XYZ file of C-alpha atoms in Angstrom:
404
model
C 72.122 -35.534 -4.459
C 75.903 -35.373 -4.094
C 78.234 -34.517 -1.235
C 81.401 -32.685 -2.152
C 84.484 -33.714 -0.209
C 86.031 -30.825 1.748
C 89.324 -31.691 0.057
C 88.022 -30.316 -3.263
C 87.087 -26.817 -4.400
C 84.887 -25.470 -7.153
C 81.248 -25.661 -8.184
C 80.132 -29.166 -9.143
C 78.268 -29.756 -12.388
C 76.434 -33.048 -12.741
C 76.477 -34.134 -16.370
C 74.594 -36.831 -18.274
C 76.431 -37.042 -21.566
C 76.577 -33.443 -22.776
C 73.573 -32.352 -20.714
C 74.039 -30.492 -17.423
C 71.497 -31.721 -14.872
C 69.708 -29.589 -12.308
C 68.611 -30.754 -8.907
C 64.876 -31.224 -8.409
C 62.630 -30.225 -5.524
C 63.110 -33.719 -4.076
C 66.860 -33.088 -3.825
C 67.676 -35.553 -6.613
C 69.032 -35.360 -10.131
C 66.982 -37.079 -12.847
C 67.176 -37.545 -16.604
C 65.817 -39.744 -19.378
C 68.061 -41.949 -21.495
C 67.262 -44.075 -24.552
C 70.691 -45.692 -24.595
C 73.786 -46.023 -22.442
C 74.969 -42.675 -21.112
C 77.904 -41.509 -19.032
C 77.006 -39.654 -15.835
C 79.835 -37.691 -14.247
C 80.723 -34.623 -12.208
C 82.942 -31.823 -13.416
C 83.952 -28.407 -12.105
C 85.916 -29.671 -9.092
C 89.630 -29.767 -8.424
C 91.792 -30.818 -5.510
C 92.162 -28.081 -2.911
C 95.595 -26.627 -2.257
C 97.218 -28.845 0.382
C 100.544 -26.996 0.518
C 101.171 -25.509 3.953
C 103.038 -22.202 3.882
C 105.347 -20.942 6.610
C 108.556 -21.954 8.352
C 107.146 -23.454 11.541
C 108.776 -20.829 13.760
C 107.144 -18.586 16.347
C 107.441 -15.575 14.032
C 106.521 -17.459 10.859
C 104.348 -20.473 11.799
C 102.984 -23.019 9.380
C 99.583 -21.719 8.229
C 96.525 -23.937 7.727
C 93.514 -22.427 5.974
C 91.507 -25.336 4.542
C 90.555 -28.976 5.050
C 93.171 -30.306 2.647
C 95.975 -28.603 4.545
C 94.563 -29.836 7.862
C 94.584 -33.380 6.478
C 98.157 -32.992 5.220
C 99.209 -31.840 8.697
C 97.395 -34.758 10.379
C 98.776 -37.351 7.950
C 102.322 -36.059 8.409
C 102.157 -36.234 12.233
C 100.568 -39.689 12.237
C 103.121 -41.039 9.748
C 105.960 -40.084 12.086
C 107.411 -37.311 9.948
C 109.270 -34.621 11.902
C 108.321 -31.525 9.903
C 105.325 -30.449 11.985
C 105.678 -32.496 15.180
C 107.451 -29.783 17.227
C 106.646 -26.755 15.078
C 104.458 -23.683 15.458
C 101.145 -24.131 13.616
C 98.251 -21.715 13.229
C 94.811 -21.677 11.657
C 94.090 -18.715 9.416
C 90.416 -19.431 8.669
C 87.377 -21.373 9.856
C 87.255 -24.896 8.408
C 84.100 -26.907 7.727
C 84.767 -30.572 7.036
C 81.323 -31.165 5.490
C 80.586 -34.358 7.410
C 83.967 -35.977 6.688
C 85.301 -38.626 9.080
C 88.753 -37.762 10.404
C 91.393 -39.364 12.626
C 92.992 -37.763 15.705
C 96.171 -35.720 15.273
C 98.939 -37.631 17.037
C 99.276 -41.277 18.054
C 100.876 -43.063 20.997
C 103.955 -43.560 18.832
C 103.995 -40.221 17.022
C 102.988 -37.494 19.465
C 102.344 -33.822 18.667
C 104.769 -31.717 20.726
C 104.410 -28.334 19.050
C 102.407 -25.123 19.448
C 98.980 -25.088 17.772
C 97.202 -21.723 17.658
C 93.604 -21.856 16.466
C 93.496 -18.033 16.377
C 89.874 -18.162 17.518
C 88.783 -20.087 14.418
C 86.195 -22.858 14.341
C 86.636 -26.360 12.939
C 83.184 -27.829 12.369
C 80.964 -30.570 10.957
C 83.087 -33.697 11.113
C 82.888 -37.223 12.484
C 85.558 -38.824 14.626
C 87.186 -42.207 13.975
C 88.952 -43.720 17.018
C 92.516 -44.830 16.412
C 94.508 -47.018 18.793
C 92.026 -46.540 21.619
C 91.842 -42.743 21.433
C 89.503 -40.207 19.863
C 89.715 -36.423 19.859
C 90.658 -33.648 17.453
C 94.143 -34.186 18.873
C 95.047 -37.698 19.972
C 98.273 -37.618 21.981
C 100.042 -34.365 22.851
C 103.100 -33.979 25.106
C 104.823 -30.785 26.323
C 102.709 -29.012 23.704
C 100.340 -26.049 23.632
C 96.893 -25.960 22.045
C 95.337 -22.508 22.248
C 92.297 -20.597 20.931
C 90.777 -23.571 19.098
C 87.017 -23.989 18.839
C 85.162 -27.114 17.704
C 81.504 -27.365 16.675
C 80.377 -30.887 15.851
C 79.040 -34.110 17.363
C 81.025 -37.272 18.143
C 79.504 -40.743 18.205
C 82.168 -43.258 19.241
C 82.228 -46.959 20.062
C 84.754 -48.785 22.251
C 84.788 -52.429 21.208
C 88.401 -53.577 20.876
C 91.208 -54.451 23.286
C 92.293 -50.997 24.384
C 92.147 -48.699 27.368
C 90.115 -45.961 25.745
C 90.526 -42.207 26.156
C 88.090 -39.840 24.452
C 88.108 -36.020 24.479
C 86.514 -33.259 22.434
C 89.708 -31.258 21.827
C 92.451 -33.606 23.098
C 92.313 -37.278 24.012
C 95.544 -37.635 26.052
C 97.445 -34.626 27.412
C 100.909 -35.271 28.859
C 102.487 -32.178 30.395
C 100.814 -29.808 27.932
C 98.736 -26.619 28.052
C 95.212 -26.432 26.649
C 94.115 -22.795 26.769
C 90.971 -20.919 25.716
C 89.477 -23.765 23.709
C 85.818 -24.717 23.395
C 83.634 -27.553 22.197
C 79.995 -27.067 21.231
C 78.025 -30.211 20.458
C 77.401 -33.677 21.862
C 79.839 -36.509 22.547
C 78.270 -39.970 22.838
C 80.216 -43.143 23.644
C 79.064 -46.761 23.502
C 81.269 -49.135 25.488
C 81.157 -52.785 24.407
C 84.572 -53.810 25.720
C 84.502 -55.567 29.084
C 88.130 -55.375 30.230
C 89.269 -51.863 29.313
C 89.252 -48.607 31.247
C 87.393 -45.817 29.456
C 87.816 -42.103 30.215
C 85.626 -39.471 28.533
C 85.940 -35.680 28.789
C 84.235 -32.838 26.968
C 87.536 -31.051 26.331
C 90.209 -33.607 27.325
C 89.933 -37.310 28.018
C 92.900 -37.737 30.367
C 95.749 -35.481 31.436
C 98.823 -35.776 33.621
C 102.058 -33.946 34.326
C 105.374 -35.028 32.855
C 108.768 -35.084 34.600
C 109.466 -32.364 37.194
C 108.891 -29.379 34.937
C 105.919 -30.022 32.658
C 102.621 -29.324 34.385
C 99.477 -30.387 32.517
C 97.152 -27.369 32.558
C 93.698 -26.869 31.095
C 92.420 -23.309 31.473
C 89.807 -20.889 30.161
C 88.023 -23.683 28.285
C 84.303 -24.272 27.886
C 81.958 -27.050 26.839
C 78.328 -26.637 25.832
C 76.324 -29.778 25.077
C 75.866 -33.325 26.336
C 78.547 -35.829 27.293
C 76.922 -39.273 27.431
C 77.659 -42.976 27.571
C 75.845 -46.264 27.127
C 76.560 -49.863 26.209
C 77.110 -53.201 27.878
C 79.831 -51.985 30.255
C 80.239 -48.753 32.254
C 82.872 -46.119 31.607
C 85.454 -45.617 34.326
C 85.074 -41.829 34.489
C 83.164 -39.145 32.593
C 83.619 -35.395 33.002
C 82.158 -32.292 31.428
C 85.656 -30.865 30.886
C 88.136 -33.666 31.755
C 87.593 -37.402 32.158
C 90.627 -38.050 34.378
C 93.006 -35.511 35.946
C 96.167 -37.023 37.461
C 99.007 -35.449 39.388
C 101.678 -38.147 39.131
C 103.734 -38.812 42.263
C 107.275 -37.346 42.045
C 106.319 -35.500 38.876
C 104.639 -32.266 37.822
C 100.979 -31.995 38.710
C 97.846 -31.415 36.624
C 95.106 -28.834 36.997
C 91.947 -27.436 35.439
C 90.925 -23.876 36.204
C 88.761 -21.019 34.928
C 86.604 -23.446 32.925
C 82.854 -23.628 32.356
C 80.468 -26.451 31.583
C 76.855 -26.037 30.455
C 74.830 -29.142 29.652
C 74.638 -32.731 30.842
C 77.085 -35.426 31.910
C 74.970 -38.560 31.860
C 75.006 -42.245 31.108
C 76.488 -45.587 31.995
C 79.566 -44.617 33.994
C 81.028 -45.265 37.429
C 82.058 -41.620 37.965
C 80.458 -38.430 36.658
C 81.523 -34.845 37.361
C 80.602 -31.487 35.880
C 84.287 -30.582 35.479
C 86.265 -33.797 36.191
C 85.137 -37.398 36.296
C 88.044 -38.615 38.442
C 90.371 -36.185 40.279
C 93.485 -38.145 41.242
C 96.725 -37.753 43.239
C 97.655 -34.076 43.834
C 95.604 -32.783 40.886
C 93.397 -29.713 41.362
C 90.374 -27.807 40.075
C 89.780 -24.096 40.708
C 87.577 -21.208 39.599
C 85.157 -23.307 37.539
C 81.439 -22.992 36.885
C 78.905 -25.737 36.109
C 75.279 -25.574 35.024
C 73.313 -28.711 34.116
C 72.669 -32.343 34.978
C 75.205 -34.807 36.358
C 74.303 -38.511 36.464
C 76.242 -41.735 37.029
C 74.755 -45.201 36.690
C 76.099 -48.737 36.593
C 75.037 -52.329 37.189
C 77.202 -53.986 39.812
C 79.704 -51.137 40.277
C 79.669 -48.316 42.813
C 78.755 -44.989 41.259
C 79.746 -41.449 42.220
C 78.291 -38.164 40.973
C 79.402 -34.656 41.931
C 78.751 -31.209 40.517
C 82.494 -30.563 40.101
C 84.141 -34.013 40.444
C 82.738 -37.519 40.495
C 85.547 -38.832 42.701
C 88.309 -36.848 44.461
C 91.256 -38.809 45.806
C 93.405 -37.823 48.760
C 95.766 -34.878 48.272
C 93.578 -33.282 45.612
C 91.990 -29.833 45.775
C 88.768 -28.200 44.582
C 88.470 -24.497 45.325
C 86.445 -21.406 44.406
C 84.006 -23.302 42.172
C 80.275 -22.805 41.734
C 77.639 -25.176 40.392
C 73.912 -25.241 39.745
C 73.176 -28.852 38.929
C 70.884 -31.790 39.495
C 72.705 -34.893 40.696
C 71.855 -38.565 40.368
C 73.846 -41.693 41.176
C 72.477 -45.220 40.808
C 73.898 -48.720 40.727
C 72.452 -52.190 40.783
C 69.991 -54.027 38.608
C 67.228 -51.448 38.897
C 66.909 -47.691 38.616
C 66.956 -46.936 42.353
C 69.185 -44.034 43.269
C 71.488 -45.954 45.592
C 74.891 -44.708 44.454
C 76.901 -41.959 46.121
C 76.496 -38.283 45.323
C 77.423 -35.020 46.971
C 77.297 -31.399 46.005
C 80.931 -30.658 45.004
C 82.531 -34.123 44.826
C 80.545 -37.347 44.672
C 83.025 -38.937 47.045
C 86.282 -37.851 48.662
C 88.062 -41.047 49.497
C 91.098 -43.076 50.452
C 92.210 -46.213 48.657
C 89.266 -48.031 50.198
C 86.255 -46.709 48.300
C 84.153 -46.611 51.463
C 86.634 -44.911 53.820
C 85.697 -41.242 53.702
C 88.278 -38.710 54.847
C 87.406 -35.217 53.690
C 90.353 -33.792 55.639
C 92.774 -35.359 53.188
C 91.368 -33.457 50.223
C 90.994 -29.684 50.176
C 87.504 -28.409 49.349
C 87.616 -24.637 49.811
C 85.096 -21.869 49.173
C 82.825 -23.785 46.781
C 79.116 -23.141 46.258
C 76.370 -25.471 45.077
C 72.634 -25.336 44.473
C 70.173 -27.746 42.899
C 67.445 -25.113 42.591
C 69.167 -22.706 40.236
C 69.204 -19.991 42.913
C 71.979 -19.018 45.331
C 71.288 -17.113 48.555
C 74.455 -15.483 49.870
C 75.234 -12.294 51.777
C 71.583 -11.302 52.006
C 70.877 -11.516 48.292
C 69.712 -14.136 45.811
C 71.000 -14.708 42.298
C 71.188 -17.342 39.580
C 74.036 -19.154 37.871
C 73.880 -16.675 34.975
C 74.377 -13.616 37.220
C 78.055 -13.623 36.402
C 78.977 -10.334 38.077
C 77.626 -11.537 41.425
C 79.347 -14.926 41.115
C 82.654 -13.239 40.264
C 82.314 -11.052 43.356
C 81.254 -13.969 45.579
C 84.246 -16.118 44.644
C 86.719 -13.273 44.316
C 87.510 -14.194 40.723
C 89.355 -11.734 38.515
C 86.627 -9.916 36.593
C 88.809 -9.672 33.477
C 88.855 -13.477 33.280
C 85.070 -13.749 33.118
C 83.033 -11.905 30.527
C 79.765 -12.822 28.839
C 80.179 -13.171 25.066
C 77.554 -13.680 22.346
């Protein structure tokens, strides 16, 4: 059998000499030869990699196939200025046919433009970490990524001297907006590096504000699948939507709101949260919904598991969220459940990990169940009774609609 690269178009013909071969029931091509014979493929040509448009808001650069997506990625990562601060849009779904790709944007050459997925899906690809990051986008700053949907699975290993940041849509978000994006699939990380800090998020690995004016926002995003970790060393934080959410002191803050997670956040990690693994320094979460399993485990490190956040630092806020989740937190040399867990946040803490001070972090109007059933205002309902949850939390009904 043959696999056609997504960077080619056409219908492949497998030839043995002048004879066109057909594929058998076993999925293989076969032929008989009495002497040396050339076997080759014809009927394919390189796909059009030219990207049309001007890169303006009214006439953005248009990407419609895998070859153009690769040209865009290669240009950003090579430090060329053409696309780095431009308007880009997808005009079609793109299947990458199992190809391994690199993140768009590096620590040196950051994407700072406006990327509109137009509701299209990029699917069926593998992710190759680069410089300690992995995600469809690597580094973005003061950018916007909107209406982009990913369907694939990531299997990633951390084994070199980096602080690693992994995210389904974006690895590292600095003062940027991620809006109405989704990831459907599984993200699995193996950590074999002892000295690094590893963040993992279903949508974004780590995000923080930039300067006074650039808030880092993640809104109206969803993840469906499993976020997991294993290896010789635990991850620092693992979240269903965001690994780490940081509001930098004397700078713009960071927030995640109107997001949903359905699945599992599990594995070898110190912090696990259905929305955020580690909520830090003036960052906030609001109007989010979680359904699934949340587990943190580690040998020799304290562990924290919460339905919304694994750990919430002082001066953070979690409000108007709802979760139906099973929670588990374990540390030590055995499987005993001796770590910390709590319904909304696994721990709300000061600098000292064991000094609890819930008054310093705002937890407002949140609801949790581990049974799948809520009992409020004289009625019972499940996590999928969206109309009742919207009414309970006073969400805007136009923001929450069930789609097929």
